[in-house]
mmCIF file of C-alpha atoms in Angstrom:
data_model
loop_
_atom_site.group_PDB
_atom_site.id
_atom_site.type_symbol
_atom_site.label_atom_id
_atom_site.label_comp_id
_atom_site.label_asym_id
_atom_site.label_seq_id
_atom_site.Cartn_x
_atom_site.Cartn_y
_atom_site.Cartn_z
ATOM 1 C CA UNK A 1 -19.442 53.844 14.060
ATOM 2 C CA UNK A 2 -19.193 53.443 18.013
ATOM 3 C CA UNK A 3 -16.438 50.907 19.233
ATOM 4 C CA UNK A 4 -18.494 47.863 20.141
ATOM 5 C CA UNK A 5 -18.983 46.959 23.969
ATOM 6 C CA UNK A 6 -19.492 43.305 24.856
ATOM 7 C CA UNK A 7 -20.411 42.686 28.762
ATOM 8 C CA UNK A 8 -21.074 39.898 30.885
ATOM 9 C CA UNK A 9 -23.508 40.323 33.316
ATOM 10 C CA UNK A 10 -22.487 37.437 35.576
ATOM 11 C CA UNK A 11 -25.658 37.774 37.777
ATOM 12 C CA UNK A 12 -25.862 35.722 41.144
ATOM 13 C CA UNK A 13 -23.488 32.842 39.511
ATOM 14 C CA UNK A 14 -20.398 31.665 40.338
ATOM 15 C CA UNK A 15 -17.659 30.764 43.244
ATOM 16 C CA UNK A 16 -14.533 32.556 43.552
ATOM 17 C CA UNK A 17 -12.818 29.590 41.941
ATOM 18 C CA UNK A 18 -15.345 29.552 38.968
ATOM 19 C CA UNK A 19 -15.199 33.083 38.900
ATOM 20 C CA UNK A 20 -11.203 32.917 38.484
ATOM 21 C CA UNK A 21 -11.275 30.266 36.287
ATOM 22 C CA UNK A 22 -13.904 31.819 34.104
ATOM 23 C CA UNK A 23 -12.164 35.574 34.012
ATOM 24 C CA UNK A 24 -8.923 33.675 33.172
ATOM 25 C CA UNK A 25 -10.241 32.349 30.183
ATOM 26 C CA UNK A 26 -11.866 35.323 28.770
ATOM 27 C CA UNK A 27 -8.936 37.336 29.376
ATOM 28 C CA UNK A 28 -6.457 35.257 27.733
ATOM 29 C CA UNK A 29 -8.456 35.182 24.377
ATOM 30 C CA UNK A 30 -9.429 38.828 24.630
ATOM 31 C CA UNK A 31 -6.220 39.946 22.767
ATOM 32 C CA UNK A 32 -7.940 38.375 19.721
ATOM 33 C CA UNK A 33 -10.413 41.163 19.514
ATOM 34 C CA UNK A 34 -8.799 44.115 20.180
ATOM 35 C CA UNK A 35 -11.454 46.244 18.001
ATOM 36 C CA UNK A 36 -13.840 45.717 20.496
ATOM 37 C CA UNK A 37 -13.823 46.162 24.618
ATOM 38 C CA UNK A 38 -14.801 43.544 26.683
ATOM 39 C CA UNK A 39 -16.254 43.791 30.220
ATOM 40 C CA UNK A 40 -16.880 41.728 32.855
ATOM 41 C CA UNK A 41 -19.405 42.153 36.140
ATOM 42 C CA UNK A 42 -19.179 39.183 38.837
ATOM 43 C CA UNK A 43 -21.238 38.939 42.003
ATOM 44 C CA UNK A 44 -20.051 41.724 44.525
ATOM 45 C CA UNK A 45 -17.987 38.747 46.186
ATOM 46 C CA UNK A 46 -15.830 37.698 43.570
ATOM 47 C CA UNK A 47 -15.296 41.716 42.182
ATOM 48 C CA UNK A 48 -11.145 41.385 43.837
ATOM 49 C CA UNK A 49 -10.130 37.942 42.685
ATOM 50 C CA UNK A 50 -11.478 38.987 39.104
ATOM 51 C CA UNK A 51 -9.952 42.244 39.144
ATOM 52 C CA UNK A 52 -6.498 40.766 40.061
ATOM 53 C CA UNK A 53 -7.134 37.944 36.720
ATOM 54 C CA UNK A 54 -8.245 40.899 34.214
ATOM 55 C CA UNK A 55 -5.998 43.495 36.174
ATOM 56 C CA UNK A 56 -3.947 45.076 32.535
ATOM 57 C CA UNK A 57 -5.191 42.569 30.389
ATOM 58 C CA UNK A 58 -8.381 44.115 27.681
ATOM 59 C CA UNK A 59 -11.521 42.665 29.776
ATOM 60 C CA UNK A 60 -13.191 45.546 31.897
ATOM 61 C CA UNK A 61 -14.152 44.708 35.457
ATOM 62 C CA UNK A 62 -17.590 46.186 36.278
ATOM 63 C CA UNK A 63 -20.429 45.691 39.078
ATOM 64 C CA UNK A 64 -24.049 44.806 38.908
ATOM 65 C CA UNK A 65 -24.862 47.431 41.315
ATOM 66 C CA UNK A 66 -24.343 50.208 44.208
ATOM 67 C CA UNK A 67 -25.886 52.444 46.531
ATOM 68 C CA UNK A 68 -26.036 56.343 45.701
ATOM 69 C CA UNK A 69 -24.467 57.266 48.959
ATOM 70 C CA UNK A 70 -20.498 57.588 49.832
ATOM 71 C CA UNK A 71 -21.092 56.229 53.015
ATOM 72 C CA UNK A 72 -22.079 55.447 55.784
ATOM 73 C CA UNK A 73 -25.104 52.887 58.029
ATOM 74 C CA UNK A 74 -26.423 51.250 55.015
ATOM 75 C CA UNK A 75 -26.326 47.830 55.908
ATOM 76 C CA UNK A 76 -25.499 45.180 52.899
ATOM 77 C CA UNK A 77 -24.842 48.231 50.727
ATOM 78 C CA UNK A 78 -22.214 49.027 48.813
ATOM 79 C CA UNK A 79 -20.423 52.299 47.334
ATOM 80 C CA UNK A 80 -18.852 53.669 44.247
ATOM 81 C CA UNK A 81 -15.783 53.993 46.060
ATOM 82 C CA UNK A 82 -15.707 51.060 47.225
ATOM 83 C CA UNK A 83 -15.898 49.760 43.329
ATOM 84 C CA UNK A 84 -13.725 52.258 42.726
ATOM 85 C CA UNK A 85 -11.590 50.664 44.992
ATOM 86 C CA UNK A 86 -11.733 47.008 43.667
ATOM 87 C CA UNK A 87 -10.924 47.909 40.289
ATOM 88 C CA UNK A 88 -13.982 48.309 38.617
ATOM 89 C CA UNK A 89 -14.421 51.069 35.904
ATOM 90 C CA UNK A 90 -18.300 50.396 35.001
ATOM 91 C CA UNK A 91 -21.589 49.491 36.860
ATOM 92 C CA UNK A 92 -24.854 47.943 36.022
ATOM 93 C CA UNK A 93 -27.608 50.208 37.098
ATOM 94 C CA UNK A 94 -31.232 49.621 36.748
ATOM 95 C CA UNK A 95 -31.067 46.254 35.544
ATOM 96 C CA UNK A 96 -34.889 44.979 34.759
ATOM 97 C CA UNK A 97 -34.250 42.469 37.951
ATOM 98 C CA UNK A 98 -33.673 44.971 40.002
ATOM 99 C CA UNK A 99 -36.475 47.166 38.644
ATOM 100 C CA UNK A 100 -39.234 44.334 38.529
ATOM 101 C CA UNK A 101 -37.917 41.930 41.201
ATOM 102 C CA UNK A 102 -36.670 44.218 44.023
ATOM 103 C CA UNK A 103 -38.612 47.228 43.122
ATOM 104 C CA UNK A 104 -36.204 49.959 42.447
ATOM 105 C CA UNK A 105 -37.401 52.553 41.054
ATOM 106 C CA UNK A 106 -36.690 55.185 38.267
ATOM 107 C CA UNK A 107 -35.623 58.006 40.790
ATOM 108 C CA UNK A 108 -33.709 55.186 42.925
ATOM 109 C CA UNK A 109 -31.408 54.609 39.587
ATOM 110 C CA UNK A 110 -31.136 58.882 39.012
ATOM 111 C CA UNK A 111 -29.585 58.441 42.287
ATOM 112 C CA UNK A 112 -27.027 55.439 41.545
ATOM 113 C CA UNK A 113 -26.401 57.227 38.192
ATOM 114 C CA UNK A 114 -25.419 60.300 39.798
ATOM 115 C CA UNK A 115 -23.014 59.111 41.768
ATOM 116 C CA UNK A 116 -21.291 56.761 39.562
ATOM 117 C CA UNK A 117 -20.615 59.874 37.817
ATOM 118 C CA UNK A 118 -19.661 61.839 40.235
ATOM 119 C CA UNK A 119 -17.264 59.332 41.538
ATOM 120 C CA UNK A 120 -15.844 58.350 37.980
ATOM 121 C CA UNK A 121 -17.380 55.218 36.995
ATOM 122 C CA UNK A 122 -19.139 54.568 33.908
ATOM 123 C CA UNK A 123 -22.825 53.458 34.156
ATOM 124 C CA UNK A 124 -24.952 51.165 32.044
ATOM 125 C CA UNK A 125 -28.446 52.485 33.110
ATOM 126 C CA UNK A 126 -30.813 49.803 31.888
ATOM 127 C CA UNK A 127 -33.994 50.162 30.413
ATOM 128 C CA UNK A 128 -37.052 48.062 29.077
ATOM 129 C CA UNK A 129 -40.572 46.671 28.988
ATOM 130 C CA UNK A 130 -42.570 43.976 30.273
ATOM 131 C CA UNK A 131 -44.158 41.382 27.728
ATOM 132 C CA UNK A 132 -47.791 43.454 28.726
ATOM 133 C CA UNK A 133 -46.739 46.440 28.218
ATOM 134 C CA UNK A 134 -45.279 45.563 24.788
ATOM 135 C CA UNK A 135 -48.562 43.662 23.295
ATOM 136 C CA UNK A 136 -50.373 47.194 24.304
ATOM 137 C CA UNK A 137 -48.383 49.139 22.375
ATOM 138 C CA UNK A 138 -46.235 51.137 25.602
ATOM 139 C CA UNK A 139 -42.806 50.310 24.584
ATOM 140 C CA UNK A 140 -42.141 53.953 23.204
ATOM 141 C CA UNK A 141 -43.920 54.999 26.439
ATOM 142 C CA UNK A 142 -42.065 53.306 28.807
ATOM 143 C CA UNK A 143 -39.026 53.589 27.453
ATOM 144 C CA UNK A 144 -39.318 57.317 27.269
ATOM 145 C CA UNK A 145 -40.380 57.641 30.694
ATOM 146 C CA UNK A 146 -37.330 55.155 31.932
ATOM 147 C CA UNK A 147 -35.139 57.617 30.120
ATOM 148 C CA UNK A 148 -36.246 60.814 31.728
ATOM 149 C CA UNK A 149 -36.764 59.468 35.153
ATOM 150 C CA UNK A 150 -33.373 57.700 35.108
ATOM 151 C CA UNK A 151 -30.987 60.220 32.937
ATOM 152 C CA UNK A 152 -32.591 63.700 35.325
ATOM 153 C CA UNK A 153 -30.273 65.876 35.437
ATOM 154 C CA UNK A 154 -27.725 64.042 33.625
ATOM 155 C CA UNK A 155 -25.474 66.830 31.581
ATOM 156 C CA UNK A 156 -24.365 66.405 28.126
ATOM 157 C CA UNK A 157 -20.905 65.985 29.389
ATOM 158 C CA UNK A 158 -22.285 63.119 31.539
ATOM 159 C CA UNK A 159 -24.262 61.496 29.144
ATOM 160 C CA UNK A 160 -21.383 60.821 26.725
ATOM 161 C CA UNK A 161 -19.767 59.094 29.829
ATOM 162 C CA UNK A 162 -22.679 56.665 30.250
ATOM 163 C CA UNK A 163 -23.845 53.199 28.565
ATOM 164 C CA UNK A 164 -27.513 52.817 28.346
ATOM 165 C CA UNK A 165 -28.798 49.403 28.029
ATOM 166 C CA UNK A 166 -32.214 48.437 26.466
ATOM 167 C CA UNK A 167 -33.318 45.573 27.775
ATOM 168 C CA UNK A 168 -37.048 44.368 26.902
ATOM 169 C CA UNK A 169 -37.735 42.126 30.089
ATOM 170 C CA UNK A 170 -39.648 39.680 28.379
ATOM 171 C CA UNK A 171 -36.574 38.496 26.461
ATOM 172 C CA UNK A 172 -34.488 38.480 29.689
ATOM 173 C CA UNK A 173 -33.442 34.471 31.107
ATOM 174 C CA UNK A 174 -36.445 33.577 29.042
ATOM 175 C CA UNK A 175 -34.472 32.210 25.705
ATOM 176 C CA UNK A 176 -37.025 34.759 24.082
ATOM 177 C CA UNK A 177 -35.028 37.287 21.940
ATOM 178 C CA UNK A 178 -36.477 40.558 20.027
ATOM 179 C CA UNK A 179 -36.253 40.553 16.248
ATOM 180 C CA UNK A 180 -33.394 42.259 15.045
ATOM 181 C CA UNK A 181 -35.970 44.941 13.861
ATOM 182 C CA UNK A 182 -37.885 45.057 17.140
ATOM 183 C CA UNK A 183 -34.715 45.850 18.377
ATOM 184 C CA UNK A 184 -33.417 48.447 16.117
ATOM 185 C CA UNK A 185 -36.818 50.589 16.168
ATOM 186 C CA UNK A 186 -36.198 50.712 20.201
ATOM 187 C CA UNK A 187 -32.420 51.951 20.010
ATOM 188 C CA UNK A 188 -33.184 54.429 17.418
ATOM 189 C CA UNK A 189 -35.961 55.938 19.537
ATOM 190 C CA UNK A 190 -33.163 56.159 22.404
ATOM 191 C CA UNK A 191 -30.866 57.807 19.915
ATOM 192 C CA UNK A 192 -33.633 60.522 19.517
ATOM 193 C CA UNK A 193 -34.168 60.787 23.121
ATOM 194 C CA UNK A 194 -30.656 61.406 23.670
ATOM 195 C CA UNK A 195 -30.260 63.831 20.697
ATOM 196 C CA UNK A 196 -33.947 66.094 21.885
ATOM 197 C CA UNK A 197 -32.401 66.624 25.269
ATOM 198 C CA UNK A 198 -29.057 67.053 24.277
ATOM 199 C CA UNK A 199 -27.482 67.264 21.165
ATOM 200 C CA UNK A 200 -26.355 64.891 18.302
ATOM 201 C CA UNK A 201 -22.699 65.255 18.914
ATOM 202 C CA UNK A 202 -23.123 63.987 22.420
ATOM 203 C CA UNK A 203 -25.890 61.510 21.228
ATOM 204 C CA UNK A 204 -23.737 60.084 18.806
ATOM 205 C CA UNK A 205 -20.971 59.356 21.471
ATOM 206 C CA UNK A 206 -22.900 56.817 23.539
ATOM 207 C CA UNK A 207 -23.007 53.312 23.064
ATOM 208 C CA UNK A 208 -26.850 51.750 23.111
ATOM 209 C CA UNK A 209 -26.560 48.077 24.227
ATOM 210 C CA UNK A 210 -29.098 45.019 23.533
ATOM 211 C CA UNK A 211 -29.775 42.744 26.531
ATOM 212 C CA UNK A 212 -32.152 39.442 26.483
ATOM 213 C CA UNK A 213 -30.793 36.452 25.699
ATOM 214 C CA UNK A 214 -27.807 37.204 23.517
ATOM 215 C CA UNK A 215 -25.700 34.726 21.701
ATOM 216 C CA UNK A 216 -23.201 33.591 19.605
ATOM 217 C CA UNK A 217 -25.798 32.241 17.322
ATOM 218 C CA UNK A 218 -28.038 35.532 17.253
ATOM 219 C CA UNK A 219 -25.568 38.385 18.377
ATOM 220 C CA UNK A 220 -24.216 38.538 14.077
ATOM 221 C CA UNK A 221 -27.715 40.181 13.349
ATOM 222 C CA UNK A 222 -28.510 41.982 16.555
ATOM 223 C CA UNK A 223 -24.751 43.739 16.160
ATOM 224 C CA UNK A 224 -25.207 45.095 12.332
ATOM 225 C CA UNK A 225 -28.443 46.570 13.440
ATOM 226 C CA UNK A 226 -27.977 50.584 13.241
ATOM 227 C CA UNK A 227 -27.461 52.079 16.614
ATOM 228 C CA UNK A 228 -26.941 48.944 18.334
ATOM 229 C CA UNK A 229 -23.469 49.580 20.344
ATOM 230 C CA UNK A 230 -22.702 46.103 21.522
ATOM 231 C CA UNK A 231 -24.776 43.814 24.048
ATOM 232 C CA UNK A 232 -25.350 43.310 27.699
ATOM 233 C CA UNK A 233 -24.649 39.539 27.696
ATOM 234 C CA UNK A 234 -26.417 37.388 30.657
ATOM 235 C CA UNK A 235 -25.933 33.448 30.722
ATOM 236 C CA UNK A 236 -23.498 33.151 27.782
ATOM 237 C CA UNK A 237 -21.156 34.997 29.852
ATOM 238 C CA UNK A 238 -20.841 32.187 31.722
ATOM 239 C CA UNK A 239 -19.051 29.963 29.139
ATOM 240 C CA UNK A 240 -16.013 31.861 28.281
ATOM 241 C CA UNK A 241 -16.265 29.921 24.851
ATOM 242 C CA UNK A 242 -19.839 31.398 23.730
ATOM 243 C CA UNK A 243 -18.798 34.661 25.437
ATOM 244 C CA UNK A 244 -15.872 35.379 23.222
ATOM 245 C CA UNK A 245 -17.879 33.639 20.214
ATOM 246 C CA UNK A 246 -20.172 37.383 20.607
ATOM 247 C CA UNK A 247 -16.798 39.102 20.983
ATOM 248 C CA UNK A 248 -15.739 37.980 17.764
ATOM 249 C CA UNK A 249 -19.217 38.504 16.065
ATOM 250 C CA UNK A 250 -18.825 42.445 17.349
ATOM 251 C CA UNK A 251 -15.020 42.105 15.871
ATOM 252 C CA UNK A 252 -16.010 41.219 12.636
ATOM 253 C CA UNK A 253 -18.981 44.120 11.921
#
């Protein structure tokens, strides 16, 4: 069984004070769970005062995003080096906001996944399907093609250095969650992907998270599901309180 990964996708919330306050309070009741690894990933803003709080303590600090190139005139962007440089150790790639809201693409997040590689960080390259593309029976379709369009050229070496997150989008913000089944037959079919192109030793080394409206209350049946790693955590990362509640739920399996 993979060591469970619980991270908090802080999204566009918080003030640096919040922020502090917030990463102080996970961090001090992280030592509580030490079977598991916790991770944290504030707005781009807040990336240094929350690295300083979770600096040597168990909590992770990871990013939401980054551009593919080391530098350069990219206005607004911002590079693995740079993360690299605030502390962070993973990114969120791919996320279905950035894929459905701003457009990115598959071959955008091949990009991003490439260089977080290269440059040492860990990705968690998400993946998922709308609500439409579910009730026509695409999931296995579009999950596939997320895979292969986002993973190209990954090596097997790589791939046991990245997260992938499955995220169905219709369960994301909306308090909508899929069945502990519906999610199980989706990370199994990743764990197949992964083992087809590569191998199962290298398959078997990389954590398969569940993202859409995780909580305390639902993460107990979500987290004994086969091949679900640990969980991509949105608004109850907020509330340090209902964050460390899934913690202990991953603690316990």
């Amino acid at each position: 069984m993979l060591r469970k990964l619980i991270a908090g996708n802080w999204k566009m919330n918080t003030d640096r004070a919040g922020a502090v306050k917030l990463a102080r309070a996970i961090a001090d009741g992280a030592a509580k769970y030490s079977t598991v690894d916790l991770l944290v990933c504030p707005p781009f803003v807040n990336l240094v005062p929350v690295g300083e709080v979770v600096k040597g303590t168990k909590v992770a600090l990871g990013a939401q995003n980054m551009y593919h190139e080391a530098s350069g005139a990219f206005t607004g962007e911002t590079s693995a080096a740079m993360l690299l440089d605030a502390g962070c150790s993973y990114v969120i790639l791919g996320h279905s906001e950035r894929r459905h809201i701003l457009k990115e693409t598959d071959a955008d997040i091949n990009k991003k996944t490439s260089a977080a590689l290269a440059a040492g960080l860990i990705p968690i390259v998400c993946v998922g399907e709308l609500l439409a593309e579910r009730e026509a029976g695409q999931t296995t379709a579009v999950i596939r093609h997320q895979f292969e369009g986002s993973l190209a050229g990954v090596s097997a070496e790589q791939i046991e250095q990245t997260v992938i997150a499955y995220e169905p989008v219709w369960a994301i913000g909306t308090g909508k969650v899929a069945t502990p089944q519906q999610a199980a037959e989706v990370h199994a079919d990743l764990r197949k992907l992964l083992v087809d192109r590569y191998n199962s030793g290298s398959a078997e080394k990389v954590r398969i998270l569940y993202g859409g409206s995780v909580k305390a209350s639902n993460a107990g049946e979500l987290l004994a599901q086969p091949n679900i790693d640990g969980a991509l955590v949105g608004g109850a990362s907020l509330n340090a309180e209902d964050f460390l509640g899934i913690a202990a739920t991953g603690a316990a399996l």
